[in-house]
mmCIF file of C-alpha atoms in Angstrom:
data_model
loop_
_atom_site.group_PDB
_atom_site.id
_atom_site.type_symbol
_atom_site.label_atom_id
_atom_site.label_comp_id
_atom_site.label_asym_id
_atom_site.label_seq_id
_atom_site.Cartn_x
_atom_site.Cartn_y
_atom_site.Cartn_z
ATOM 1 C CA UNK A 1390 0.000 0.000 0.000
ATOM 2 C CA UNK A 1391 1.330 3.686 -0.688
ATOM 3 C CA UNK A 1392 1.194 6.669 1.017
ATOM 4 C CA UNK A 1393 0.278 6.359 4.770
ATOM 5 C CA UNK A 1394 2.041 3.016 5.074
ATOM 6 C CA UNK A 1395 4.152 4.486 8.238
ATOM 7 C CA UNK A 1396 1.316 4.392 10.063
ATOM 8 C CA UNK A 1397 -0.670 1.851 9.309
ATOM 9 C CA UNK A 1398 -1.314 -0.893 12.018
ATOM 10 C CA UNK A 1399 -1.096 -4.665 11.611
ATOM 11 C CA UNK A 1400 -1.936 -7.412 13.258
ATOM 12 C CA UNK A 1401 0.560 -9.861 14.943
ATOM 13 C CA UNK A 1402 -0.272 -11.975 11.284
ATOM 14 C CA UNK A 1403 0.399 -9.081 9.323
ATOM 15 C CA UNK A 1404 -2.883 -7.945 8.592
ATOM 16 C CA UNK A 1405 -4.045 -4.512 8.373
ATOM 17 C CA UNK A 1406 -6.384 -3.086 11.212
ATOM 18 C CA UNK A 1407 -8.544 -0.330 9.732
ATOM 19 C CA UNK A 1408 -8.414 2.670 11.282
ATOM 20 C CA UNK A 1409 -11.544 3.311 12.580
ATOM 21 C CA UNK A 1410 -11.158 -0.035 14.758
ATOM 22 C CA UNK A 1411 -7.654 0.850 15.369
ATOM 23 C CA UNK A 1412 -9.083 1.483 19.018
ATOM 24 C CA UNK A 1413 -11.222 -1.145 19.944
ATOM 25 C CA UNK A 1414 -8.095 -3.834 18.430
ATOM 26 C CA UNK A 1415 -5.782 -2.158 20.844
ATOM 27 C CA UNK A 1416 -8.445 -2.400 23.799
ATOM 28 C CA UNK A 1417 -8.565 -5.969 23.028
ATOM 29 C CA UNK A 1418 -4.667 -6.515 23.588
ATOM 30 C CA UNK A 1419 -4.645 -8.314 26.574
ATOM 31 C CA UNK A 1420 -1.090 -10.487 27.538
ATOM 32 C CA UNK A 1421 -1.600 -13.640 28.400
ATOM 33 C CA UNK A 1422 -1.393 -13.936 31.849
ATOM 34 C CA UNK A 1423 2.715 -15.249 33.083
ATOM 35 C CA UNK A 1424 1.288 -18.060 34.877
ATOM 36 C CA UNK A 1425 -0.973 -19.429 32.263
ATOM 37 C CA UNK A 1426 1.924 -19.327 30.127
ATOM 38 C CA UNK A 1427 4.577 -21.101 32.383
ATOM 39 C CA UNK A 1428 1.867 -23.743 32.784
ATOM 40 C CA UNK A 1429 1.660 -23.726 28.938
ATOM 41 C CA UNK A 1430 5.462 -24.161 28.696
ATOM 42 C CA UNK A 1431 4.963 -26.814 30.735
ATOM 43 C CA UNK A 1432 2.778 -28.827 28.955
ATOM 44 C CA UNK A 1433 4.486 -28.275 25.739
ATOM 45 C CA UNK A 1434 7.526 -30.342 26.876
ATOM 46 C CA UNK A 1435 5.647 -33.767 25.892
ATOM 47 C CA UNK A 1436 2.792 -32.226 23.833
ATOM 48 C CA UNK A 1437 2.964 -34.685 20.881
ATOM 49 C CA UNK A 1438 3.400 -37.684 22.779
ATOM 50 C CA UNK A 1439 0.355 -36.717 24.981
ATOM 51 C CA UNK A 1440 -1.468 -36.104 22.315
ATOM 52 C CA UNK A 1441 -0.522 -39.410 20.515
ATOM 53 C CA UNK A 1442 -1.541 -41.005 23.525
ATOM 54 C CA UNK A 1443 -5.355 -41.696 24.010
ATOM 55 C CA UNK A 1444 -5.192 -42.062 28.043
ATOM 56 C CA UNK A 1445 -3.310 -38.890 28.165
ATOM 57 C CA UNK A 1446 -5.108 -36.414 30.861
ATOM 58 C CA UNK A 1447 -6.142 -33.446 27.723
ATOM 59 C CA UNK A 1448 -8.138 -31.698 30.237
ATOM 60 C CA UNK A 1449 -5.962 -29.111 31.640
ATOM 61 C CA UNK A 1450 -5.080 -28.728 27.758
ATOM 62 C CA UNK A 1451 -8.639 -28.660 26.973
ATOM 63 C CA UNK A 1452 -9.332 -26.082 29.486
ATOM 64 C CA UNK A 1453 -5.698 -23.693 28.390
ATOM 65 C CA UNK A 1454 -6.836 -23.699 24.765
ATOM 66 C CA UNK A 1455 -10.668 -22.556 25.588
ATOM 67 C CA UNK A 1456 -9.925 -20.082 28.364
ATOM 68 C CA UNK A 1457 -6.791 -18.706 26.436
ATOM 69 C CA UNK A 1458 -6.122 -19.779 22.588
ATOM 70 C CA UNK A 1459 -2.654 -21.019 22.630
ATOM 71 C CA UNK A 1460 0.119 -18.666 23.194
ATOM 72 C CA UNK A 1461 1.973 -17.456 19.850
ATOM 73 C CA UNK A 1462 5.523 -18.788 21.096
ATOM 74 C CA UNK A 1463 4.039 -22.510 21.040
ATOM 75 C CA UNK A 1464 1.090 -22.354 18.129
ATOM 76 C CA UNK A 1465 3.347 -24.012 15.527
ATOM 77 C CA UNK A 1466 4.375 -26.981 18.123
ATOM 78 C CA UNK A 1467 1.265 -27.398 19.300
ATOM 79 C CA UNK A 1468 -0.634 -27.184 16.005
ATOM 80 C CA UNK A 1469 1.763 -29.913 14.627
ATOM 81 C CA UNK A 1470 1.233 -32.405 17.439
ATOM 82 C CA UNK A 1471 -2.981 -31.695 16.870
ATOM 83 C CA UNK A 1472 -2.894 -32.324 13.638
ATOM 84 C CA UNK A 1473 -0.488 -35.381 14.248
ATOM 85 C CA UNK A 1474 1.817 -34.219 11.468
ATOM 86 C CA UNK A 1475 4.312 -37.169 12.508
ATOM 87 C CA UNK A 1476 2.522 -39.618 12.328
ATOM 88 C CA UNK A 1477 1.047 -38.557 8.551
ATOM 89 C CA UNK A 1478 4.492 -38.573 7.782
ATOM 90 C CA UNK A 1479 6.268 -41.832 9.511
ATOM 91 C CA UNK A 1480 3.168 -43.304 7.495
ATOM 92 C CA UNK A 1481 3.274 -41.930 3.739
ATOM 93 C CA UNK A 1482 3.977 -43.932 1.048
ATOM 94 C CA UNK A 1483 7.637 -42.918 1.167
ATOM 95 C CA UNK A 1484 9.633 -40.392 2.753
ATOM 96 C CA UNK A 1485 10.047 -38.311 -0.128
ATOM 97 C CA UNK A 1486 5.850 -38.094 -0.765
ATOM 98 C CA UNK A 1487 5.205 -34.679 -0.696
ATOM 99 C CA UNK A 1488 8.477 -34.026 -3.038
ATOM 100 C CA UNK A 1489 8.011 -36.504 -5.366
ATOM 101 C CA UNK A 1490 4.082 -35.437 -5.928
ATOM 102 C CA UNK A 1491 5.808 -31.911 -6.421
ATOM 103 C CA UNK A 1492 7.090 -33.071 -9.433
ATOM 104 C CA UNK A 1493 4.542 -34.566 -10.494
ATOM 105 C CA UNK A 1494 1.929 -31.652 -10.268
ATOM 106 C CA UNK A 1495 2.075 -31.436 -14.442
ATOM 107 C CA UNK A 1496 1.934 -34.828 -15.209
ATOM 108 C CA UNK A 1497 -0.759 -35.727 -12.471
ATOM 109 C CA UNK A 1498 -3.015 -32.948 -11.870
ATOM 110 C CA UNK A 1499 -5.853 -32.065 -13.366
ATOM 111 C CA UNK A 1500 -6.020 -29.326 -15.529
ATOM 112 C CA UNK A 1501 -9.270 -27.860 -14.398
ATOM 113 C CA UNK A 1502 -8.342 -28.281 -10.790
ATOM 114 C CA UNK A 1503 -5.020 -26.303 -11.537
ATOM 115 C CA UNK A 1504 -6.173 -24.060 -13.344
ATOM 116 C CA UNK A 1505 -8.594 -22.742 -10.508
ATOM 117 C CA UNK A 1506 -5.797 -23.023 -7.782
ATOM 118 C CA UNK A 1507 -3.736 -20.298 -10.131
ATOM 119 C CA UNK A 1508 -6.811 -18.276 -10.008
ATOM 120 C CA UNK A 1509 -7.369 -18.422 -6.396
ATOM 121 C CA UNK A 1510 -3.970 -17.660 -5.393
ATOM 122 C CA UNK A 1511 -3.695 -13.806 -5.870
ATOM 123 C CA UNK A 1512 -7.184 -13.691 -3.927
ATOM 124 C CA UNK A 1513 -5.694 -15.294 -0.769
ATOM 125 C CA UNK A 1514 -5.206 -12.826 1.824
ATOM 126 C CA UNK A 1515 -2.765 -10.165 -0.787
ATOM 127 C CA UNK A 1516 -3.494 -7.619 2.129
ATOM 128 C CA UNK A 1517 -0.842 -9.721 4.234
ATOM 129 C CA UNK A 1518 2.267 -8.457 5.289
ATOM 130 C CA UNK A 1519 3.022 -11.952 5.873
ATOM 131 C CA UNK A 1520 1.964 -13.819 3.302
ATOM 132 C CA UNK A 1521 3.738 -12.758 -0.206
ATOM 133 C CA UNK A 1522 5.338 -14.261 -3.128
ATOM 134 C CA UNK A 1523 7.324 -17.145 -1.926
ATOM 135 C CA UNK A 1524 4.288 -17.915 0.622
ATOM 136 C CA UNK A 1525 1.789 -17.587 -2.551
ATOM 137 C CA UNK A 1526 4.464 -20.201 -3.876
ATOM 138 C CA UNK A 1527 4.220 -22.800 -1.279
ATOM 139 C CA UNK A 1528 0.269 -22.448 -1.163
ATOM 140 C CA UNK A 1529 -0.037 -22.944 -4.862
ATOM 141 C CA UNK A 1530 2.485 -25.970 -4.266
ATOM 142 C CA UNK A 1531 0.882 -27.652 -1.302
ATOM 143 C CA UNK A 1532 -3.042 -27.049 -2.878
ATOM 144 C CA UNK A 1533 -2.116 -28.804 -6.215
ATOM 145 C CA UNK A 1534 -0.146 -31.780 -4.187
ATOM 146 C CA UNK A 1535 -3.241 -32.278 -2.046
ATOM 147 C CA UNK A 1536 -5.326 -32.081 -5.217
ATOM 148 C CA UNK A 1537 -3.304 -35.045 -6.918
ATOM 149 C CA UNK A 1538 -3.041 -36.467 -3.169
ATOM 150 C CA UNK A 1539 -6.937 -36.601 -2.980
ATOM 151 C CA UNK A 1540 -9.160 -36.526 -6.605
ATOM 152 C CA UNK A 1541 -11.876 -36.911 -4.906
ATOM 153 C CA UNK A 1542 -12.014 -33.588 -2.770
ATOM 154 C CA UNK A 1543 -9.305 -31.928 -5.124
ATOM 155 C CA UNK A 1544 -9.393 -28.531 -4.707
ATOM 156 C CA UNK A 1545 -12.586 -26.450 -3.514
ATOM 157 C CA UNK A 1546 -12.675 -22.210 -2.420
ATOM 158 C CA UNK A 1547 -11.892 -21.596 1.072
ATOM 159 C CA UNK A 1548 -9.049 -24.326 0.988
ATOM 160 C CA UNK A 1549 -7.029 -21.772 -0.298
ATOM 161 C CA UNK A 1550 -7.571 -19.475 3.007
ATOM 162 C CA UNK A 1551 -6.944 -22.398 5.748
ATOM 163 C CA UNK A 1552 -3.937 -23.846 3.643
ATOM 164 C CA UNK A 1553 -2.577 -20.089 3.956
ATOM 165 C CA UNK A 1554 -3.124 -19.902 7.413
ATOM 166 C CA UNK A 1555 -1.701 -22.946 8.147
ATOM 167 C CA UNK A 1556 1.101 -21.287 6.358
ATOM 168 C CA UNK A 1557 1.460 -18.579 8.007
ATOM 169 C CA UNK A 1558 1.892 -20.572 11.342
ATOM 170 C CA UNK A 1559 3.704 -23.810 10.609
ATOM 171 C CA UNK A 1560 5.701 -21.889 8.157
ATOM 172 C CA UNK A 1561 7.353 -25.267 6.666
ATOM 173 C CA UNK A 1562 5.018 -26.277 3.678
ATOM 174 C CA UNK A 1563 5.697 -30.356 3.443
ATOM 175 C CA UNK A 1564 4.049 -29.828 7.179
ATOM 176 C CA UNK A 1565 1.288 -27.431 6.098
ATOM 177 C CA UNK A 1566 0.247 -30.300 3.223
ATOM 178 C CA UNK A 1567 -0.060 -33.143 6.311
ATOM 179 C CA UNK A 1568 -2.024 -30.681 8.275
ATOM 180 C CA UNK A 1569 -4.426 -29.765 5.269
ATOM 181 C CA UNK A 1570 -4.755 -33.630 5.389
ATOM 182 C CA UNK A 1571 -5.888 -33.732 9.083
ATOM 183 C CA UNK A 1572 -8.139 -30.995 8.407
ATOM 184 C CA UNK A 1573 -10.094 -32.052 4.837
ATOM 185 C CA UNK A 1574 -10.014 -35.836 5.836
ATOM 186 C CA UNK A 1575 -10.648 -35.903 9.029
ATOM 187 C CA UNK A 1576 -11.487 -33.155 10.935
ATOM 188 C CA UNK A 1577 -13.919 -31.417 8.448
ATOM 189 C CA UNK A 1578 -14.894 -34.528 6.657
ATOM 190 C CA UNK A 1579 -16.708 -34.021 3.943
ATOM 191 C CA UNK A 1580 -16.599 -30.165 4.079
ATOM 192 C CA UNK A 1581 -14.945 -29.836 0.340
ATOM 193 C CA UNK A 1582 -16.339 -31.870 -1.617
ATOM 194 C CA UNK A 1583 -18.222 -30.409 -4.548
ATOM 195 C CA UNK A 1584 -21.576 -30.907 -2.539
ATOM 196 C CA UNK A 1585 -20.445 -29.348 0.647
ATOM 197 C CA UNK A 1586 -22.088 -32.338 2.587
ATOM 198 C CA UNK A 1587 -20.287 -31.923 5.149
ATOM 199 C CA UNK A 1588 -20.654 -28.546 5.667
ATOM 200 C CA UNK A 1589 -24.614 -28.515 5.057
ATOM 201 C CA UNK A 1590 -25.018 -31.301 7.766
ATOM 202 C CA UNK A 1591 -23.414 -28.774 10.479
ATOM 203 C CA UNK A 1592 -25.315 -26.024 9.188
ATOM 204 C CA UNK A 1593 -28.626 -28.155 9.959
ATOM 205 C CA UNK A 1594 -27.007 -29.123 13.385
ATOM 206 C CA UNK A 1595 -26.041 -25.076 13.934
ATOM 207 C CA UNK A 1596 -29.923 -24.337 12.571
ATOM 208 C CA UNK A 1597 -31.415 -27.006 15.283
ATOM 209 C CA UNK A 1598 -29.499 -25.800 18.223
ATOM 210 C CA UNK A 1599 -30.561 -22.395 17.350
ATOM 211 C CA UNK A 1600 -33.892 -23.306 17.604
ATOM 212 C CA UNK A 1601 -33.625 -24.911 20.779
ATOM 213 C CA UNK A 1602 -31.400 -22.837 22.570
ATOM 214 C CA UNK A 1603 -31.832 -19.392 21.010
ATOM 215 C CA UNK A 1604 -35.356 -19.593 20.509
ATOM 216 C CA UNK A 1605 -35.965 -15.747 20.157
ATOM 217 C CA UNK A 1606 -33.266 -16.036 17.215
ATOM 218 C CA UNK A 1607 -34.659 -18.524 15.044
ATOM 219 C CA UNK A 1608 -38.057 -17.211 15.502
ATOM 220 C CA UNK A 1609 -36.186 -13.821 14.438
ATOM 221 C CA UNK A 1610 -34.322 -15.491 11.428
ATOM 222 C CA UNK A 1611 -37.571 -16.663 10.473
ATOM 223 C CA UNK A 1612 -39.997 -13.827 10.969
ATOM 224 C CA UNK A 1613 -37.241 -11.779 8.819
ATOM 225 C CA UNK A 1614 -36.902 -14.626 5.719
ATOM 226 C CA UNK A 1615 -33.353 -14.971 6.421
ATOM 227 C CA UNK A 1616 -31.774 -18.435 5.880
ATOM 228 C CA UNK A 1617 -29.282 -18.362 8.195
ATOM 229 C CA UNK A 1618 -26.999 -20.394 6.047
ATOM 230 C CA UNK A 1619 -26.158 -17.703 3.793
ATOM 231 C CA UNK A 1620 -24.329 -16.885 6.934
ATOM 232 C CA UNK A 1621 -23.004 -19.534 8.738
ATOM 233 C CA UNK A 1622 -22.333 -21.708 5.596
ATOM 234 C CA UNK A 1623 -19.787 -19.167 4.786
ATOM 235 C CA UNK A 1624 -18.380 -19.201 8.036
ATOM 236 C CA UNK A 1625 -18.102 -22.956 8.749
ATOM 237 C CA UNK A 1626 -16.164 -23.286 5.343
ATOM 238 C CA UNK A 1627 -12.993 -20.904 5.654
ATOM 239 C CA UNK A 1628 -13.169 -22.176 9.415
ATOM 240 C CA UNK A 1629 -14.041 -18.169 10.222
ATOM 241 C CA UNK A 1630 -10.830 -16.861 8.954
ATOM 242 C CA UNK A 1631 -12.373 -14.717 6.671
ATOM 243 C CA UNK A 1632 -15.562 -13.141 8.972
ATOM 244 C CA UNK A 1633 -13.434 -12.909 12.234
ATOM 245 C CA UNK A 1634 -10.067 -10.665 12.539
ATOM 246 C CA UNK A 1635 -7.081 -12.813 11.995
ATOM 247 C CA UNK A 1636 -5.831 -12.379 15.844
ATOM 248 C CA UNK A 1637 -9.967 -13.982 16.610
ATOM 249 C CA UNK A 1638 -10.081 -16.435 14.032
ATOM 250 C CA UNK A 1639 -6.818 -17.998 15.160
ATOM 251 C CA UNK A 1640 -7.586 -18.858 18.496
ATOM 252 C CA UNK A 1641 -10.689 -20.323 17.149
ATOM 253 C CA UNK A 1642 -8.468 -22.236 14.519
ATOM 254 C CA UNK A 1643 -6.727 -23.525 17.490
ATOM 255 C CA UNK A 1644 -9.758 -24.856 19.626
ATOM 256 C CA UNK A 1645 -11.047 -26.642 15.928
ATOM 257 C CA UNK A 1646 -7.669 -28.145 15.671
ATOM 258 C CA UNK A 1647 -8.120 -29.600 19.230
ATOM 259 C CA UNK A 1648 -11.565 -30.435 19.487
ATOM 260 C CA UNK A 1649 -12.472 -30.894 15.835
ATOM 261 C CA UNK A 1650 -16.335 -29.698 14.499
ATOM 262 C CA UNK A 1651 -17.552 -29.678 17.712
ATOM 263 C CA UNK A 1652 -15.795 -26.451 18.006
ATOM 264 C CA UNK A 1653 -16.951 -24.621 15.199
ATOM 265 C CA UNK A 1654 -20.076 -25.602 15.613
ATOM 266 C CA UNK A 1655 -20.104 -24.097 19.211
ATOM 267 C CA UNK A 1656 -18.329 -20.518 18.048
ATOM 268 C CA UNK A 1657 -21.382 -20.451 15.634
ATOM 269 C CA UNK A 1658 -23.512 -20.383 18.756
ATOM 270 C CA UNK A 1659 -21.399 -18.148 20.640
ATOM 271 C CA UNK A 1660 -21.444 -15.474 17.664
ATOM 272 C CA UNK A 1661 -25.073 -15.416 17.276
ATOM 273 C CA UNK A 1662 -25.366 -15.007 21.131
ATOM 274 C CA UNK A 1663 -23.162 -12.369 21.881
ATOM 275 C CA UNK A 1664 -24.927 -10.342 18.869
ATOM 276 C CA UNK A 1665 -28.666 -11.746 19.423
ATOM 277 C CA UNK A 1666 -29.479 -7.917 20.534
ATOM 278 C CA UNK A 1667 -28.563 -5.959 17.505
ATOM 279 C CA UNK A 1668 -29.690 -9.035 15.716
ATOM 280 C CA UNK A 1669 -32.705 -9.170 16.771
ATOM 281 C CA UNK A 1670 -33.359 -5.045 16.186
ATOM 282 C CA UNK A 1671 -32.672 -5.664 12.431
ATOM 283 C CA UNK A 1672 -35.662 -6.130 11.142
ATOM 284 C CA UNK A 1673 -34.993 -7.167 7.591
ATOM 285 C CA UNK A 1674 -33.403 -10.353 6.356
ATOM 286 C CA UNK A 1675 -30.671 -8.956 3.922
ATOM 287 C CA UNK A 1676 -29.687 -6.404 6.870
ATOM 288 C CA UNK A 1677 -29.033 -9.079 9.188
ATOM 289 C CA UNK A 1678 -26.969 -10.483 7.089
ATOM 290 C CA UNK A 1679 -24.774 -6.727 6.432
ATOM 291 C CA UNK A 1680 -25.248 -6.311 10.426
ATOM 292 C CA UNK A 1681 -23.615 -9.587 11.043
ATOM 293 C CA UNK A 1682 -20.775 -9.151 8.278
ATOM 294 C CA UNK A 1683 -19.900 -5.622 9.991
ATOM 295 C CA UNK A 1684 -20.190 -7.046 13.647
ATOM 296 C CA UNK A 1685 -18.095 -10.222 13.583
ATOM 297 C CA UNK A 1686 -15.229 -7.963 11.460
ATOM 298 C CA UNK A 1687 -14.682 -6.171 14.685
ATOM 299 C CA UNK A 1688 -14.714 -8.873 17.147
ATOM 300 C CA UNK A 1689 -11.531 -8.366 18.536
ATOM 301 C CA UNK A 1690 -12.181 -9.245 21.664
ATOM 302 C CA UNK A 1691 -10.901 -13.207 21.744
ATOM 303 C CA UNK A 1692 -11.083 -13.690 25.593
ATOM 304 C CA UNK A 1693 -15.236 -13.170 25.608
ATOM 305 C CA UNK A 1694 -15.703 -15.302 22.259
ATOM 306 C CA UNK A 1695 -13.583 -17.623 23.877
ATOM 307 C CA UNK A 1696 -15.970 -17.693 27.130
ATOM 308 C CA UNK A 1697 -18.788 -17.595 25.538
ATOM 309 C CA UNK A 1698 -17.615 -20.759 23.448
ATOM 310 C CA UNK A 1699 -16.562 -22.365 26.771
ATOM 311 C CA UNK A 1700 -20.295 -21.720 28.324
ATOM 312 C CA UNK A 1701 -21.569 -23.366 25.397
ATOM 313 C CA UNK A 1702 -19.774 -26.507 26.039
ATOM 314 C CA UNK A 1703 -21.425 -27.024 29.379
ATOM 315 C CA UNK A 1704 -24.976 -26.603 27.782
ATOM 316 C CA UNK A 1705 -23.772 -28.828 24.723
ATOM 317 C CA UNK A 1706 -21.714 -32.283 24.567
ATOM 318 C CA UNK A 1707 -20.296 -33.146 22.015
ATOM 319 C CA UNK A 1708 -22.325 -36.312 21.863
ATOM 320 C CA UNK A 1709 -25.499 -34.580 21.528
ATOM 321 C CA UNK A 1710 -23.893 -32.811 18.071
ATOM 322 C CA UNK A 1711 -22.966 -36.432 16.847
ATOM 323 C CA UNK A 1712 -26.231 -37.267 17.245
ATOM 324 C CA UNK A 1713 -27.497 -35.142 15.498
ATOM 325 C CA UNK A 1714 -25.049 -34.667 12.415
ATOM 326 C CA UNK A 1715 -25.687 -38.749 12.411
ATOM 327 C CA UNK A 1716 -29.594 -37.845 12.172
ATOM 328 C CA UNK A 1717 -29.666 -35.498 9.208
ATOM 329 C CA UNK A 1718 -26.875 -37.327 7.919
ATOM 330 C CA UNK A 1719 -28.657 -40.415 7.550
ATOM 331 C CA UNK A 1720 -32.164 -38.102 7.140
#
């Protein structure tokens, strides 16, 4: 950007904070508190190997991650032990996988499916102080390899923004291709495939919760005409990253990679509440839908999204969401 770039503010990620929220973002920069970090630093010293290990006590990690996000020193570590990047690797076809399917990316890939990566790479996140040429390199490079890697998903928008992110964090791309893996295959199953199934079966579990927990809400969304998938749907597939600012959507990103759809599905919840107000003052559909947009751009303030998650998770287990993905699933 020209002219005023001295004083523009970014983001720890390198993303620009508009000025007129320049002073909410720096309301909302609360340190982690030393002694949630110490215990953090703690933790980290055998993170993979608890996490590799079913009968590991996760709770006091459970807890860290929703009452904090993890801090920025340890995201990459912990990130790779959640999405078990190890193991994906001791168990590829060969240790040279990834590099070898680099090569192949002409010979292999579809044309079509290529074709659309190029497209979508200058649309991922050019903004980003972080995340320039030789990053738009590796992204192109790790989407096509997953696309070869998996025909059946190939490549699908909004991909493009998590692979970045993941990116941005683990910084090494063979690393950020085995955590795309844990993500498409089997932490958002069925979230990028060309009918969204996936997706549209936690947008009906999002849809009955609201109805049974927000009741005022859904009679709202339905009063109004507005089907509150345009929303969500939107939301569920780039994993938030592109409604919440980058600093918010990555400590969401962090409780997904540790407690999977569950997660997501709960910050769905937690948006809606904290906004039900102004939501519910808007009284036409298409507004709700601006409203929303404008609100959750500004929601800088991680520590009550991250509460309000955490509430949720005492109302909801994660067995009643199951249940009910399994329902319309099978419905």
């Amino acid at each position: 950007s020209t002219g005023d770039a001295m004083t523009e503010v970014r983001d720890t990620f390198g993303f620009v904070i508009l000025p007129e929220n320049e002073q909410l973002y720096k309301s909302n920069q609360n340190p982690m508190p030393q002694n949630v970090i110490d215990q953090w630093d703690k933790l980290a010293e055998n993170l993979s190997t608890q996490i590799g290990n079913e009968k590991a006590n996760l709770k006091e990690l459970q807890e860290l991650i929703q009452a904090n996000g993890i801090p920025s020193h340890l995201r990459k570590k912990a990130w790779t032990a959640f999405a078990n990047i190890s193991e994906y690797k001791s168990k590829a076809p060969s240790s040279d996988y990834y590099k070898s399917l680099v090569k192949d990316i002409n010979v292999k890939g579809s044309p079509m499916v290529l074709d659309q990566i190029d497209r979508d790479i200058k649309r991922t996140f050019p903004e980003c102080s972080k995340f320039q040429e030789e990053e738009e390199k590796k992204l192109e490079r790790v989407l096509k390899v997953f696309s070869i890697h998996n025909p059946s998903v190939g490549y699908a928008q909004s991909m493009n923004f998590v692979c970045a992110v993941l990116l941005i964090v683990l910084e090494d791309e063979e690393d950020a291709f085995w955590a795309m893996v844990h993500i498409v295959e089997r932490v958002l199953t069925g979230y990028y495939l060309s009918s969204l199934i996936g997706c549209q079966i936690d947008q009906k579990v999002v849809e009955s919760l609201v109805e049974k927990h927000l009741p005022k809400l859904h009679k709202h969304f339905e009063e109004t005409g507005l089907a509150l998938s345009l929303v969500t749907i939107p939301w569920l597939l780039c994993v938030y990253l592109l409604a919440l600012p980058m600093e918010t959507a990555i400590v969401v990103f962090d409780n997904m990679l540790f407690r999977g759809r569950y997660a997501i599905i709960l910050t769905c919840l937690a948006i809606l509440q904290l906004n039900e107000k102004i939501i519910t003052q808007t009284k036409e559909g298409t507004s709700i839908a601006m409203v929303l947009r404008d609100i959750t751009n500004t929601m800088f303030d991680k520590a009550g999204l991250l509460k309000a998650i955490f509430s949720w998770s005492a109302n909801i287990k994660e067995a009643e969401i199951i249940d009910l993905a399994t329902k319309f699933r099978e419905g």
